[in-house]
CSV table of C-alpha atoms and ligand atoms in Angstrom, one decimal:
chain,number,residue,atom,x,y,z
A,828,UNK,CA,0.0,0.0,0.0
A,829,UNK,CA,2.8,2.4,0.2
A,830,UNK,CA,5.0,3.4,-2.7
A,831,UNK,CA,8.7,3.4,-2.9
A,832,UNK,CA,10.5,6.7,-2.6
A,833,UNK,CA,12.8,6.7,-5.6
A,834,UNK,CA,16.4,7.8,-5.2
A,835,UNK,CA,15.6,10.7,-7.5
A,836,UNK,CA,12.7,11.7,-5.3
A,837,UNK,CA,14.8,11.4,-2.2
A,838,UNK,CA,17.5,13.6,-3.7
A,839,UNK,CA,14.9,16.2,-4.7
A,840,UNK,CA,13.5,16.1,-1.2
A,841,UNK,CA,17.0,16.8,0.2
A,842,UNK,CA,17.4,19.7,-2.1
A,843,UNK,CA,14.1,21.1,-1.0
A,844,UNK,CA,15.1,20.8,2.6
A,845,UNK,CA,18.4,22.5,1.9
A,846,UNK,CA,16.8,25.6,0.6
A,847,UNK,CA,18.4,28.6,2.3
A,848,UNK,CA,16.4,31.3,3.9
A,849,UNK,CA,16.7,34.6,2.2
A,850,UNK,CA,18.9,36.8,4.3
A,851,UNK,CA,17.1,39.6,6.2
A,852,UNK,CA,13.6,38.2,5.6
A,853,UNK,CA,11.3,35.6,7.1
A,854,UNK,CA,12.5,32.1,6.1
A,855,UNK,CA,10.7,29.6,4.0
A,856,UNK,CA,9.1,26.7,5.9
A,857,UNK,CA,10.8,23.4,5.1
A,858,UNK,CA,9.2,21.0,2.7
A,859,UNK,CA,9.4,18.1,5.2
A,860,UNK,CA,9.4,17.5,8.9
A,861,UNK,CA,12.6,15.6,8.6
A,862,UNK,CA,11.3,12.0,8.9
A,863,UNK,CA,14.3,9.8,7.9
A,864,UNK,CA,12.1,7.5,5.9
A,865,UNK,CA,10.2,10.2,4.0
A,866,UNK,CA,12.2,13.4,4.1
A,867,UNK,CA,9.6,15.5,2.3
A,868,UNK,CA,6.5,14.3,4.2
A,869,UNK,CA,4.8,16.9,6.3
A,870,UNK,CA,6.1,20.5,6.4
A,871,UNK,CA,8.0,22.8,8.7
A,872,UNK,CA,7.0,26.1,10.3
A,873,UNK,CA,3.5,25.6,11.5
A,874,UNK,CA,1.1,23.3,13.5
A,875,UNK,CA,-2.4,22.6,12.2
A,876,UNK,CA,-5.2,22.4,14.8
A,877,UNK,CA,-8.2,21.9,12.6
A,878,UNK,CA,-9.2,20.9,9.0
A,879,UNK,CA,-12.6,22.0,7.7
A,880,UNK,CA,-13.3,20.3,4.4
A,881,UNK,CA,-16.4,21.2,2.5
A,882,UNK,CA,-16.5,19.1,-0.7
A,883,UNK,CA,-18.6,17.9,-3.5
A,884,UNK,CA,-18.0,14.6,-5.3
A,885,UNK,CA,-19.6,13.3,-8.5
A,886,UNK,CA,-19.2,9.5,-8.8
A,887,UNK,CA,-20.0,9.6,-12.6
A,888,UNK,CA,-17.0,11.7,-13.4
A,889,UNK,CA,-14.8,11.2,-10.3
A,890,UNK,CA,-14.8,15.0,-9.9
A,891,UNK,CA,-13.9,16.2,-6.4
A,892,UNK,CA,-14.1,19.9,-5.7
A,893,UNK,CA,-14.4,22.1,-2.7
A,894,UNK,CA,-12.7,24.2,-0.1
A,895,UNK,CA,-10.3,23.3,2.7
A,896,UNK,CA,-10.1,25.7,5.5
A,897,UNK,CA,-7.0,25.0,7.6
A,898,UNK,CA,-6.4,26.5,11.1
A,899,UNK,CA,-2.8,26.6,12.1
A,900,UNK,CA,-0.2,28.4,14.3
A,901,UNK,CA,3.2,29.4,13.0
A,902,UNK,CA,6.2,27.9,14.9
A,903,UNK,CA,8.6,30.2,13.0
A,904,UNK,CA,8.4,33.4,10.9
A,905,UNK,CA,7.3,32.4,7.4
A,906,UNK,CA,7.7,34.2,4.1
A,907,UNK,CA,6.5,31.0,2.5
A,908,UNK,CA,5.3,27.6,3.6
A,909,UNK,CA,4.1,24.3,2.1
A,910,UNK,CA,1.2,21.9,2.2
A,911,UNK,CA,1.2,18.4,0.9
A,912,UNK,CA,-1.3,17.9,-1.9
A,913,UNK,CA,-1.6,16.3,-5.4
A,914,UNK,CA,-4.8,17.9,-6.8
A,915,UNK,CA,-5.1,21.0,-8.9
A,916,UNK,CA,-5.6,24.1,-6.9
A,917,UNK,CA,-7.7,27.1,-8.1
A,918,UNK,CA,-7.2,29.6,-5.3
A,919,UNK,CA,-5.4,30.1,-2.0
A,920,UNK,CA,-6.1,32.7,0.7
A,921,UNK,CA,-4.0,33.3,3.8
A,922,UNK,CA,-5.6,35.2,6.6
A,923,UNK,CA,-8.3,36.5,4.2
A,924,UNK,CA,-5.9,37.7,1.5
A,925,UNK,CA,-5.0,36.3,-1.8
A,926,UNK,CA,-1.8,34.3,-1.7
A,927,UNK,CA,0.5,33.1,-4.5
A,928,UNK,CA,0.8,29.3,-4.9
A,929,UNK,CA,2.7,26.8,-7.0
A,930,UNK,CA,2.8,23.0,-7.2
A,931,UNK,CA,6.4,21.9,-6.6
A,932,UNK,CA,8.3,18.7,-5.9
A,933,UNK,CA,6.3,15.5,-6.0
A,934,UNK,CA,3.4,16.5,-3.8
A,935,UNK,CA,4.0,20.0,-2.5
A,936,UNK,CA,1.8,23.0,-2.6
A,937,UNK,CA,4.0,26.0,-2.0
A,938,UNK,CA,2.2,29.0,-0.6
A,939,UNK,CA,3.5,32.6,-0.5
A,940,UNK,CA,1.2,34.8,1.7
A,941,UNK,CA,0.8,38.5,0.7
A,942,UNK,CA,2.3,39.4,4.0
A,943,UNK,CA,5.0,37.3,5.7
A,944,UNK,CA,3.7,35.5,8.8
A,945,UNK,CA,5.2,36.2,12.2
A,946,UNK,CA,6.2,33.4,14.6
A,947,UNK,CA,3.6,32.1,17.1
A,948,UNK,CA,0.6,33.6,15.3
A,949,UNK,CA,-2.7,32.0,14.3
A,950,UNK,CA,-3.1,31.6,10.6
A,951,UNK,CA,-6.1,30.6,8.4
A,952,UNK,CA,-5.4,29.0,5.1
A,953,UNK,CA,-8.2,28.5,2.5
A,954,UNK,CA,-7.5,26.3,-0.5
A,955,UNK,CA,-10.1,25.9,-3.3
A,956,UNK,CA,-9.6,23.0,-5.5
A,957,UNK,CA,-11.2,20.8,-8.2
A,958,UNK,CA,-9.8,17.7,-9.8
A,959,UNK,CA,-10.2,14.1,-10.8
A,960,UNK,CA,-8.2,12.4,-8.0
A,961,UNK,CA,-7.9,9.0,-9.8
A,962,UNK,CA,-6.0,10.8,-12.6
A,963,UNK,CA,-3.3,12.3,-10.3
A,964,UNK,CA,-0.3,10.1,-9.9
A,965,UNK,CA,2.5,10.6,-7.5
A,966,UNK,CA,5.4,8.2,-7.6
A,967,UNK,CA,3.5,6.4,-10.4
A,968,UNK,CA,0.3,5.7,-8.5
A,969,UNK,CA,-2.8,7.2,-7.1
A,970,UNK,CA,-4.0,6.6,-3.5
A,971,UNK,CA,-7.6,7.3,-4.6
A,972,UNK,CA,-9.5,4.1,-5.3
A,973,UNK,CA,-12.3,4.6,-7.7
A,974,UNK,CA,-15.2,2.2,-7.4
A,975,UNK,CA,-18.2,1.5,-9.7
A,976,UNK,CA,-20.3,3.8,-7.4
A,977,UNK,CA,-17.8,6.3,-6.1
A,978,UNK,CA,-14.3,6.5,-4.6
A,979,UNK,CA,-12.3,5.9,-1.5
A,980,UNK,CA,-9.2,7.5,0.2
A,981,UNK,CA,-7.6,5.1,2.8
A,982,UNK,CA,-3.9,4.6,2.6
A,983,UNK,CA,-0.7,4.6,4.6
A,984,UNK,CA,1.5,6.4,4.8
A,985,UNK,CA,0.2,8.4,1.9
A,986,UNK,CA,-3.5,8.9,1.8
A,987,UNK,CA,-4.4,12.6,2.1
A,988,UNK,CA,-2.7,14.0,-1.0
A,989,UNK,CA,-5.6,12.9,-3.3
A,990,UNK,CA,-8.4,14.5,-1.3
A,991,UNK,CA,-7.3,17.3,0.9
A,992,UNK,CA,-4.2,19.6,1.4
A,993,UNK,CA,-2.4,18.9,4.7
A,994,UNK,CA,0.7,18.9,6.8
A,995,UNK,CA,1.0,15.2,6.1
A,996,UNK,CA,2.9,13.7,9.0
A,997,UNK,CA,1.6,11.8,12.1
A,998,UNK,CA,3.2,14.4,14.4
A,999,UNK,CA,0.8,17.1,13.3
A,1000,UNK,CA,-2.5,15.8,14.5
A,1001,UNK,CA,-5.7,17.9,14.3
A,1002,UNK,CA,-9.5,17.8,14.6
A,1003,UNK,CA,-11.6,17.4,11.4
A,1004,UNK,CA,-15.0,18.5,10.0
A,1005,UNK,CA,-15.6,16.8,6.7
A,1006,UNK,CA,-18.8,17.7,4.8
A,1007,UNK,CA,-19.3,16.1,1.4
A,1008,UNK,CA,-22.2,16.6,-1.0
A,1009,UNK,CA,-23.0,13.6,-3.2
A,1010,UNK,CA,-25.9,12.7,-5.6
A,1011,UNK,CA,-29.0,11.5,-3.7
A,1012,UNK,CA,-29.0,7.8,-3.1
A,1013,UNK,CA,-25.2,7.9,-2.6
A,1014,UNK,CA,-23.5,8.1,0.8
A,1015,UNK,CA,-20.4,9.9,2.0
A,1016,UNK,CA,-18.5,8.4,4.9
A,1017,UNK,CA,-15.7,10.0,6.9
A,1018,UNK,CA,-14.3,9.8,10.5
A,1019,UNK,CA,-16.2,10.5,13.8
A,1020,UNK,CA,-19.8,11.2,14.2
A,1021,UNK,CA,-22.4,12.0,11.5
A,1022,UNK,CA,-23.5,15.4,12.7
A,1023,UNK,CA,-25.6,16.4,9.6
A,1024,UNK,CA,-27.4,14.9,6.6
A,1025,UNK,CA,-29.6,17.0,4.3
A,1026,UNK,CA,-30.8,16.8,0.7
A,1027,UNK,CA,-31.4,19.6,-1.7
A,1028,UNK,CA,-31.9,19.7,-5.5
A,1029,UNK,CA,-30.7,16.1,-6.0
A,1030,UNK,CA,-27.7,16.3,-3.8
A,1031,UNK,CA,-27.3,15.0,-0.2
A,1032,UNK,CA,-24.7,16.5,2.1
A,1033,UNK,CA,-23.1,14.3,4.8
A,1034,UNK,CA,-21.2,16.2,7.6
A,1035,UNK,CA,-18.8,14.2,9.8
A,1036,UNK,CA,-17.0,15.5,12.8
A,1037,UNK,CA,-13.8,14.1,14.5
A,1038,UNK,CA,-13.4,15.9,17.8
A,1039,UNK,CA,-10.2,14.1,18.9
A,1040,UNK,CA,-6.8,14.8,17.3
A,1041,UNK,CA,-6.3,12.7,14.2
A,1042,UNK,CA,-3.2,12.0,12.1
A,1043,UNK,CA,-3.6,13.0,8.5
A,1044,UNK,CA,-3.2,9.5,7.1
A,1045,UNK,CA,-6.0,8.3,9.5
A,1046,UNK,CA,-8.6,10.6,7.9
A,1047,UNK,CA,-10.7,8.8,5.3
A,1048,UNK,CA,-13.3,9.5,2.8
A,1049,UNK,CA,-15.6,7.0,1.0
A,1050,UNK,CA,-18.4,7.8,-1.4
A,1051,UNK,CA,-20.6,5.1,-2.8
A,1052,UNK,CA,-23.9,3.3,-2.3
A,1053,UNK,CA,-23.8,2.1,1.3
A,1054,UNK,CA,-26.0,0.7,4.0
A,1055,UNK,CA,-25.0,3.2,6.6
A,1056,UNK,CA,-26.0,2.6,10.2
A,1057,UNK,CA,-25.1,5.2,12.8
A,1058,UNK,CA,-27.9,4.6,15.4
A,1059,UNK,CA,-28.5,0.9,16.1
A,1060,UNK,CA,-26.0,0.1,18.8
A,1061,UNK,CA,-23.3,1.2,21.2
A,1062,UNK,CA,-20.5,-0.5,23.0
A,1063,UNK,CA,-21.2,-1.5,26.6
A,1064,UNK,CA,-19.4,1.7,27.6
A,1065,UNK,CA,-21.8,3.7,25.5
A,1066,UNK,CA,-19.7,4.5,22.5
A,1067,UNK,CA,-21.8,4.7,19.3
A,1068,UNK,CA,-21.0,2.0,16.8
A,1069,UNK,CA,-21.1,3.0,13.1
A,1070,UNK,CA,-21.1,0.5,10.3
A,1071,UNK,CA,-21.4,0.9,6.5
A,1072,UNK,CA,-21.5,-1.8,3.9
A,1073,UNK,CA,-21.4,-1.3,0.2
A,1074,UNK,CA,-24.6,-2.5,-1.4
A,1075,UNK,CA,-22.6,-4.4,-3.9
A,1076,UNK,CA,-20.5,-6.7,-1.7
A,1077,UNK,CA,-22.0,-9.8,-3.3
A,1078,UNK,CA,-20.5,-13.0,-2.0
A,1079,UNK,CA,-18.5,-11.1,0.7
A,1080,UNK,CA,-21.5,-9.5,2.4
A,1081,UNK,CA,-22.3,-12.2,4.9
A,1082,UNK,CA,-18.7,-12.7,6.1
A,1083,UNK,CA,-18.1,-8.9,6.2
A,1084,UNK,CA,-21.2,-8.3,8.3
A,1085,UNK,CA,-20.5,-11.3,10.6
A,1086,UNK,CA,-17.1,-9.7,11.3
A,1087,UNK,CA,-17.9,-6.0,11.6
A,1088,UNK,CA,-21.1,-6.5,13.6
A,1089,UNK,CA,-18.8,-7.7,16.4
A,1090,UNK,CA,-17.0,-4.3,16.5
A,1091,UNK,CA,-18.7,-3.2,19.7
A,1092,UNK,CA,-18.0,-6.4,21.5
A,1093,UNK,CA,-14.3,-6.5,20.4
A,1094,UNK,CA,-13.9,-2.8,21.4
A,1095,UNK,CA,-15.2,-3.6,24.9
A,1096,UNK,CA,-12.8,-6.6,25.1
A,1097,UNK,CA,-9.9,-4.5,23.9
A,1098,UNK,CA,-10.7,-1.9,26.6
A,1099,UNK,CA,-10.1,-4.6,29.2
A,1100,UNK,CA,-6.6,-5.0,27.7
A,1101,UNK,CA,-5.6,-1.4,26.8
A,1102,UNK,CA,-7.8,0.8,28.9
A,1103,UNK,CA,-10.8,3.0,28.0
A,1104,UNK,CA,-11.5,3.4,24.2
A,1105,UNK,CA,-10.0,6.8,23.2
A,1106,UNK,CA,-12.5,8.2,20.8
A,1107,UNK,CA,-16.2,9.3,20.7
A,1108,UNK,CA,-17.3,6.8,18.0
A,1109,UNK,CA,-16.1,3.4,16.8
A,1110,UNK,CA,-16.9,1.6,13.6
A,1111,UNK,CA,-15.9,0.3,10.2
A,1112,UNK,CA,-16.9,0.4,6.5
A,1113,UNK,CA,-16.5,-2.0,3.6
A,1114,UNK,CA,-16.5,-0.2,0.2
A,1115,UNK,CA,-16.7,-2.0,-3.1
A,1116,UNK,CA,-12.9,-2.0,-3.8
A,1117,UNK,CA,-10.8,-4.7,-5.3
A,1118,UNK,CA,-7.9,-4.4,-2.9
A,1119,UNK,CA,-7.0,-6.8,-0.1
A,1120,UNK,CA,-6.0,-4.7,2.9
A,1121,UNK,CA,-7.6,-3.0,5.9
A,1122,UNK,CA,-6.5,0.3,7.5
A,1123,UNK,CA,-7.1,1.7,11.0
A,1124,UNK,CA,-8.7,4.9,9.8
A,1125,UNK,CA,-9.6,6.7,13.1
A,1126,UNK,CA,-12.8,5.5,14.6
A,1127,UNK,CA,-14.0,4.3,11.2
A,1128,UNK,CA,-11.9,1.4,10.0
A,1129,UNK,CA,-11.5,0.7,6.3
A,1130,UNK,CA,-11.9,-3.0,5.3
A,1131,UNK,CA,-11.5,-4.3,1.7
A,1132,UNK,CA,-14.2,-7.0,0.9
A,1133,UNK,CA,-11.5,-9.5,0.1
A,1134,UNK,CA,-10.3,-9.4,3.7
A,1135,UNK,CA,-13.3,-11.6,4.2
A,1136,UNK,CA,-12.7,-13.9,1.2
A,1137,UNK,CA,-12.2,-17.0,3.3
A,1138,UNK,CA,-15.2,-16.2,5.6
A,1139,UNK,CA,-15.7,-14.1,8.6
A,1140,UNK,CA,-12.5,-12.8,10.3
A,1141,UNK,CA,-12.8,-11.2,13.7
A,1142,UNK,CA,-9.0,-11.3,14.0
A,1143,UNK,CA,-8.7,-8.5,11.5
A,1144,UNK,CA,-11.3,-6.5,13.4
A,1145,UNK,CA,-9.3,-7.0,16.6
A,1146,UNK,CA,-6.1,-5.9,14.7
A,1147,UNK,CA,-7.6,-2.7,13.3
A,1148,UNK,CA,-9.4,-1.8,16.5
A,1149,UNK,CA,-6.2,-2.4,18.6
A,1150,UNK,CA,-4.7,0.4,16.4
A,1151,UNK,CA,-7.2,2.8,17.8
A,1152,UNK,CA,-5.0,2.7,21.0
A,1153,UNK,CA,-1.7,1.7,19.4
A,1154,UNK,CA,-1.3,4.0,16.4
A,1155,UNK,CA,-4.3,6.3,16.4
A,1156,UNK,CA,-4.5,7.7,19.9
A,1157,UNK,CA,-0.8,7.2,20.5
A,1158,UNK,CA,0.7,8.0,17.1
A,1159,UNK,CA,4.2,7.5,15.8
A,1160,UNK,CA,6.9,10.1,16.3
A,1161,UNK,CA,8.7,8.9,13.2
A,1162,UNK,CA,7.6,6.3,10.6
A,1163,UNK,CA,10.6,4.1,11.8
A,1164,UNK,CA,8.6,3.6,15.1
A,1165,UNK,CA,6.2,1.4,13.1
A,1166,UNK,CA,6.6,-1.5,15.6
A,1167,UNK,CA,4.6,0.5,18.1
A,1168,UNK,CA,1.7,0.2,15.7
A,1169,UNK,CA,2.0,-3.2,14.0
A,1170,UNK,CA,3.8,-5.2,16.7
A,1171,UNK,CA,1.0,-4.5,19.2
A,1172,UNK,CA,-1.8,-4.8,16.7
A,1173,UNK,CA,-0.6,-8.2,15.7
A,1174,UNK,CA,-0.1,-9.1,19.4
A,1175,UNK,CA,-3.7,-8.0,20.0
A,1176,UNK,CA,-4.7,-10.7,17.4
A,1177,UNK,CA,-2.8,-13.2,19.5
A,1178,UNK,CA,-4.6,-12.1,22.7
A,1179,UNK,CA,-7.9,-12.3,20.9
A,1180,UNK,CA,-7.1,-15.8,19.8
A,1181,UNK,CA,-6.4,-16.6,23.4
A,1182,UNK,CA,-9.7,-15.0,24.5
A,1183,UNK,CA,-11.5,-17.0,21.8
A,1184,UNK,CA,-9.9,-20.3,22.9
A,1185,UNK,CA,-8.1,-20.8,19.6
A,1186,UNK,CA,-4.5,-20.8,20.8
A,1187,UNK,CA,-2.7,-18.8,23.4
A,1188,UNK,CA,-0.3,-15.9,22.6
A,1189,UNK,CA,2.5,-18.2,23.8
A,1190,UNK,CA,1.4,-21.0,21.4
A,1191,UNK,CA,1.3,-18.5,18.6
A,1192,UNK,CA,4.7,-17.2,19.5
A,1193,UNK,CA,6.2,-20.7,19.6
A,1194,UNK,CA,4.6,-21.6,16.3
A,1195,UNK,CA,5.7,-18.3,14.7
A,1196,UNK,CA,9.3,-18.8,16.0
A,1197,UNK,CA,9.4,-22.4,14.8
A,1198,UNK,CA,7.9,-21.7,11.4
A,1199,UNK,CA,11.0,-20.0,10.0
A,1200,UNK,CA,14.5,-21.5,9.9
A,1201,UNK,CA,17.4,-19.3,11.0
A,1202,UNK,CA,18.7,-19.0,7.5
A,1203,UNK,CA,15.4,-17.4,6.3
A,1204,UNK,CA,16.2,-13.9,5.1
A,1205,UNK,CA,13.0,-12.9,6.8
A,1206,UNK,CA,15.0,-12.7,10.1
A,1207,UNK,CA,17.1,-9.9,8.6
A,1208,UNK,CA,14.2,-7.4,8.6
A,1209,UNK,CA,14.3,-5.4,11.8
A,1210,UNK,CA,10.9,-4.5,13.3
A,1211,UNK,CA,12.5,-1.6,15.2
A,1212,UNK,CA,13.9,0.0,12.1
A,1213,UNK,CA,12.7,-1.9,8.9
A,1214,UNK,CA,13.4,0.9,6.4
A,1215,UNK,CA,10.8,2.5,4.2
A,1216,UNK,CA,10.7,-0.3,1.7
A,1217,UNK,CA,10.0,-2.9,4.5
A,1218,UNK,CA,7.8,-0.7,6.7
A,1219,UNK,CA,4.9,-3.2,6.3
A,1220,UNK,CA,6.9,-6.4,5.9
A,1221,UNK,CA,5.4,-9.4,7.7
A,1222,UNK,CA,8.4,-9.4,10.0
A,1223,UNK,CA,7.3,-6.1,11.4
A,1224,UNK,CA,4.1,-7.9,12.4
A,1225,UNK,CA,5.2,-11.3,13.4
A,1226,UNK,CA,8.7,-10.7,14.8
A,1227,UNK,CA,7.2,-7.5,16.2
A,1228,UNK,CA,4.7,-9.6,18.1
A,1229,UNK,CA,7.4,-12.1,19.2
A,1230,UNK,CA,9.1,-9.1,20.8
A,1231,UNK,CA,6.0,-8.3,22.7
A,1232,UNK,CA,5.7,-11.9,23.9
A,1233,UNK,CA,9.4,-11.8,24.9
A,1234,UNK,CA,8.7,-8.6,26.9
A,1235,UNK,CA,5.7,-10.4,28.6
A,1236,UNK,CA,7.9,-13.3,29.6
A,1237,UNK,CA,10.7,-11.1,30.8
A,1238,UNK,CA,8.6,-8.8,33.0
A,1239,UNK,CA,5.8,-11.1,34.2
A,1240,UNK,CA,2.0,-11.0,33.8
A,1241,UNK,CA,1.3,-8.1,36.2
A,1242,UNK,CA,3.9,-5.7,34.9
A,1243,UNK,CA,3.2,-6.7,31.3
A,1244,UNK,CA,-0.5,-5.9,31.4
A,1245,UNK,CA,0.3,-2.7,33.4
A,1246,UNK,CA,2.5,-1.6,30.5
A,1247,UNK,CA,-0.1,-2.7,27.9
A,1248,UNK,CA,-2.7,-0.6,29.6
A,1249,UNK,CA,-0.5,2.2,30.9
A,1250,UNK,CA,1.2,3.2,27.6
A,1251,UNK,CA,-2.0,4.3,25.8
A,1252,UNK,CA,-2.9,6.4,28.9
A,1253,UNK,CA,0.6,7.9,29.2
A,1254,UNK,CA,0.6,9.2,25.7
A,1255,UNK,CA,-3.2,9.5,25.0
A,1256,UNK,CA,-4.0,11.4,21.9
A,1257,UNK,CA,-0.3,12.3,21.4
A,1258,UNK,CA,2.9,10.9,19.8
A,1259,UNK,CA,5.6,8.7,21.1
A,1260,UNK,CA,8.8,6.9,20.0
A,1261,UNK,CA,10.4,3.5,20.4
A,1262,UNK,CA,12.9,5.1,22.9
A,1263,UNK,CA,9.9,6.5,24.9
A,1264,UNK,CA,8.4,2.9,25.0
A,1265,UNK,CA,11.7,1.4,26.2
A,1266,UNK,CA,12.0,3.9,29.0
A,1267,UNK,CA,8.4,3.5,30.0
A,1268,UNK,CA,8.6,-0.4,30.0
A,1269,UNK,CA,11.7,-0.2,32.1
A,1270,UNK,CA,10.1,2.2,34.5
A,1271,UNK,CA,6.9,0.2,35.0
A,1272,UNK,CA,8.7,-3.2,35.3
A,1273,UNK,CA,11.8,-2.0,37.2
A,1274,UNK,CA,13.9,-4.2,34.9
A,1275,UNK,CA,16.6,-3.4,32.3
A,1276,UNK,CA,15.1,-4.3,28.9
A,1277,UNK,CA,17.4,-2.8,26.3
A,1278,UNK,CA,19.3,-6.0,25.6
A,1279,UNK,CA,16.0,-8.0,25.2
A,1280,UNK,CA,14.4,-5.4,23.0
A,1281,UNK,CA,17.5,-4.9,20.9
A,1282,UNK,CA,17.7,-8.6,20.2
A,1283,UNK,CA,14.1,-8.8,19.0
A,1284,UNK,CA,13.8,-5.4,17.3
A,1285,UNK,CA,17.2,-4.3,16.1
A,1286,UNK,CA,19.5,-7.3,15.7
A,1287,UNK,CA,19.6,-9.1,12.3
A,1288,UNK,CA,19.2,-12.9,12.5
A,1289,UNK,CA,17.0,-15.3,14.5
A,1290,UNK,CA,17.5,-15.0,18.2
A,1291,UNK,CA,18.8,-18.3,19.6
A,1292,UNK,CA,16.5,-20.5,21.6
A,1293,UNK,CA,17.2,-21.2,25.2
A,1294,UNK,CA,18.6,-17.7,25.9
A,1295,UNK,CA,17.0,-14.9,27.8
A,1296,UNK,CA,16.0,-13.4,24.5
A,1297,UNK,CA,13.7,-16.2,23.4
A,1298,UNK,CA,10.0,-15.5,23.7
A,1299,UNK,CA,9.4,-18.2,26.3
A,1300,UNK,CA,12.0,-19.2,28.8
A,1301,UNK,CA,9.4,-21.4,30.3
A,1302,UNK,CA,7.1,-22.0,27.4
A,1303,UNK,CA,9.1,-22.3,24.2
A,1304,UNK,CA,8.7,-25.9,23.3
A,1305,UNK,CA,12.2,-27.4,23.0
A,1306,UNK,CA,11.5,-31.1,22.9
A,1307,UNK,CA,8.1,-31.3,21.2
A,1308,UNK,CA,7.4,-29.6,17.9
A,1309,UNK,CA,4.9,-26.8,18.5
A,1310,UNK,CA,1.5,-27.4,17.1
A,1311,UNK,CA,-0.3,-25.0,14.7
A,1312,UNK,CA,-2.8,-22.9,16.7
A,1313,UNK,CA,-6.3,-23.0,15.4
A,1314,UNK,CA,-6.3,-19.3,14.8
A,1315,UNK,CA,-3.1,-19.4,12.7
A,1316,UNK,CA,-4.7,-19.4,9.3
A,1317,UNK,CA,-7.2,-16.6,10.2
A,1318,UNK,CA,-4.3,-14.5,11.4
A,1319,UNK,CA,-2.2,-15.3,8.4
A,1320,UNK,CA,-5.1,-14.3,6.2
A,1321,UNK,CA,-4.6,-10.8,7.6
A,1322,UNK,CA,-0.9,-10.6,6.5
A,1323,UNK,CA,-1.9,-8.9,3.3
A,1324,UNK,CA,-3.2,-6.0,5.4
A,1325,UNK,CA,-0.5,-3.6,4.4
A,1326,UNK,CA,1.3,-5.5,1.6
A,1327,UNK,CA,1.3,-3.8,-1.8
A,1328,UNK,CA,-1.3,-1.5,-3.3
B,159,ZN,ZN1,-1.9,-2.8,11.3
């Protein structure tokens, strides 16, 4: 699902970053936040607090148009700044005045306000745009999936460029109002609560509100013919459950519903593992797309129908809902911290298996460990720093979950579950890094953990059995061959979650 940053693109990004400030005037905001994996993702010089997107989408032509109003605060004086965006722009205003703008780089919208901006000031940026998102390719692809009845934006790490301008990095989280007009009989789905729905002259406008900070890649938009249900049920804790199914799911419909209709129950169970659910709504939608992955779009999970090709799969629901704590509420500081998302979401699938009586986390760890010989190059991928090309490699998931089991065995049940529950509270609705997690786990457990975590996350090769670094000093089967847990195939069916687009 992610594209490769070509060497040429990386070099161009470095050049953009190296742009000197003009002497004696306000500087230009950088074209990236400096993420080592994606140097030109996000932008420097300002923090966004809110996106207001008022859009119109016509499924027949794939025409998306509208206005993005972005509220931000400058973190430095700015003569110029960037947004990340791939669509054609008609007009930009900054603080109510016409601004100059230009499309530069691979996905940059460079904006020059009429008056340079001072540091620490509130700024309002209005961008009017109209384009056909499926026709806009960046790095050779478009993240906008056109469907027979509409279109969908749900991708990682690049998803926003094809439907709204943003500061596209997980460190700049913001609240969202997304209001989309679509032809009557068609629905528009985004994150959070549906706060308005009204029809006029053949068009229906759906207004969605996300009141909790949200990373840009976790914002989603889907337009199509859906059975949308926002009112039937809540979790035991009272969180409204929202579901939407394309009316054209065909053979996948039963299995998709049999999985997503357990969203409330699985959310309640996850809350017993990770603490209170962090957002105001929870749910998921299944659009009519041909892809095979799912994505933890905030409070409103995206599922491809083919995720349910082999029948219902509650494991994938557990995975994506686990991300609401590990990834969405507590977001990455840098994309290299991806283990904090995928290692724990995969581990949640192991815990769910244990809960469902289909194999314990330890049995899944034993089987995972035994299933690949030491010479398998798979063991060369480091979950703690996989590199951009391997960010969603299966080792980040499986070896990542082995690292979590190793942690559990090293610190004991009580400290482990205190960490599992405490971490999302410690960094609720914020950002955190791998280094932050190490320090936190050591503090809660009172044990040195660097050697253990290094061996599982940052050391090439298969950790040797029978050492302190194996997942199960007590449980790793040494004599008998581990047995395949009953949940194994269902969990493996979720391996395509983030593989290829
Ligand atoms: Zn995931």
